[in-house]
Structure formats: C-alpha cells, structure tokens
Amino acid sequence: YLVFDWNKEIVAKVKKEWNDTELEKYLKELNLNQKALLYAAAQLRDPTKDELLRRMNKLLKEKNSLEIDGRQFTAIKGSLTKHFEALGKEELIPSQFTVDEYWDDEKSRYRINEKYREKIIKILNGEFK
C-alpha cells in the first residue's frame, strides 16, 4: 500500500512473502486464540465477523479454552496485524473488506490471504484435531 511521509512524498511499502519455514515457525509461536482465528478464517470462505467468531469459539471450546467475544476478537485481529507490520510480511488475514450485495449487517467480511490458505490449514491442523 502507499503512505505519505512528512515531506509529502509517496513511499511504497513492500511487504515480503512468507517462505514455508518462516510461516510454520510464526504460526507455532502464536497463542491459541490467534491460531484459532487464522485456522477458522482459512477453513471458511469470506465469513462475517459473527461466523468467524462462532467457528473460533467452537475450536477453542474443543481445546477446553475460554470463548471470546467481539471485543476480544478485535484485539486478537489487531495483534496479528501489528505482527505482520513489524515483520514487514504480507498479512495472512488482511483487514475486513465489504461485499456490496449483502445487507448492512453482513457487509464486513474476512478473507484469508489465498496464497497461504492451504499452508495455514496444514500447519495448524494438528493443533485443532
């Protein structure tokens, strides 16, 4: 994406791709809630926040972990975004996008970065069996 610096110059911020080793190491170091968010998003196709939250809570319940609410979801998603920015890597789950053909309460969707969908499922599959 493009950002403006203080001198009003356009600076391109290039994000690096994840190689398999980096991705696996990164995913293994995440906490359970972060893993659940990425795994649920990789399993679902363009879910709403509520759909993603329900799937995450199902995964967390199976691990005898506490369920999360909408505010906690936002914090978890935000922490992942900060990680990606700090590492200079592509986001695995970019910020929500809008689907215009849905009603207002269902417009916001979450989409896993397709480049990494299958890898995320493969790496985290053992975590949520």
Tab-separated table of C-alpha atoms in Angstrom, residues 45-115:
chain	number	residue	atom	x	y	z
A	45	ARG	CA	-14.872	-18.621	2.761
A	46	ASP	CA	-15.316	-14.890	3.346
A	47	PRO	CA	-17.048	-15.190	6.738
A	48	THR	CA	-18.721	-12.354	8.587
A	49	LYS	CA	-17.269	-11.438	11.968
A	50	ASP	CA	-20.066	-13.390	13.689
A	51	GLU	CA	-19.458	-16.504	11.575
A	52	LEU	CA	-15.738	-16.329	12.231
A	53	LEU	CA	-16.295	-15.761	15.943
A	54	ARG	CA	-18.654	-18.771	16.178
A	55	ARG	CA	-16.124	-21.015	14.427
A	56	MET	CA	-13.278	-19.741	16.600
A	57	ASN	CA	-15.286	-20.387	19.766
A	58	LYS	CA	-16.088	-23.917	18.613
A	59	LEU	CA	-12.360	-24.560	18.100
A	60	LEU	CA	-11.483	-23.010	21.461
A	61	LYS	CA	-14.180	-24.996	23.281
A	62	GLU	CA	-12.762	-28.220	21.816
A	63	LYS	CA	-9.416	-27.231	23.385
A	64	ASN	CA	-11.086	-26.532	26.764
A	65	SER	CA	-10.280	-22.854	26.379
A	66	LEU	CA	-12.491	-19.885	27.206
A	67	GLU	CA	-14.700	-18.477	24.477
A	68	ILE	CA	-14.049	-14.965	23.217
A	69	ASP	CA	-16.370	-12.055	22.494
A	70	GLY	CA	-16.377	-9.394	19.787
A	71	ARG	CA	-14.018	-7.043	21.615
A	72	GLN	CA	-11.524	-9.818	22.221
A	73	PHE	CA	-11.792	-10.808	18.554
A	74	THR	CA	-10.882	-7.256	17.527
A	75	ALA	CA	-7.874	-7.278	19.869
A	76	ILE	CA	-6.684	-10.640	18.523
A	77	LYS	CA	-7.028	-9.480	14.916
A	78	GLY	CA	-5.230	-6.231	15.769
A	79	SER	CA	-2.341	-8.073	17.397
A	80	LEU	CA	-1.875	-10.172	14.265
A	81	THR	CA	-1.890	-7.062	12.069
A	82	LYS	CA	0.791	-5.469	14.267
A	83	HIS	CA	2.913	-8.620	13.976
A	84	PHE	CA	2.725	-8.557	10.181
A	85	GLU	CA	3.621	-4.871	10.043
A	86	ALA	CA	6.545	-5.268	12.456
A	87	LEU	CA	7.911	-8.202	10.478
A	88	GLY	CA	7.391	-6.473	7.125
A	89	LYS	CA	5.485	-9.532	5.919
A	90	GLU	CA	2.290	-9.933	3.939
A	91	GLU	CA	-0.810	-10.106	6.091
A	92	LEU	CA	-2.223	-13.600	6.466
A	93	ILE	CA	-5.664	-12.163	7.163
A	94	PRO	CA	-5.893	-8.649	5.746
A	95	SER	CA	-8.336	-6.142	7.178
A	96	GLN	CA	-12.007	-6.748	6.541
A	97	PHE	CA	-13.481	-5.971	3.151
A	98	THR	CA	-17.010	-5.053	2.089
A	99	VAL	CA	-19.326	-7.111	-0.082
A	100	ASP	CA	-21.892	-4.703	-1.531
A	101	GLU	CA	-24.586	-7.245	-2.354
A	102	TYR	CA	-25.165	-8.080	1.326
A	103	TRP	CA	-27.339	-6.221	3.802
A	104	ASP	CA	-25.600	-3.721	6.052
A	105	ASP	CA	-25.053	-6.075	8.988
A	106	GLU	CA	-23.402	-8.685	6.782
A	107	LYS	CA	-21.227	-6.480	4.574
A	108	SER	CA	-17.982	-6.806	6.522
A	109	ARG	CA	-16.138	-9.975	5.613
A	110	TYR	CA	-12.788	-11.512	6.451
A	111	ARG	CA	-10.681	-13.258	3.847
A	112	ILE	CA	-7.527	-15.225	4.467
A	113	ASN	CA	-4.668	-14.460	2.085
A	114	GLU	CA	-5.266	-17.147	-0.567
A	115	LYS	CA	-1.550	-17.615	-1.089
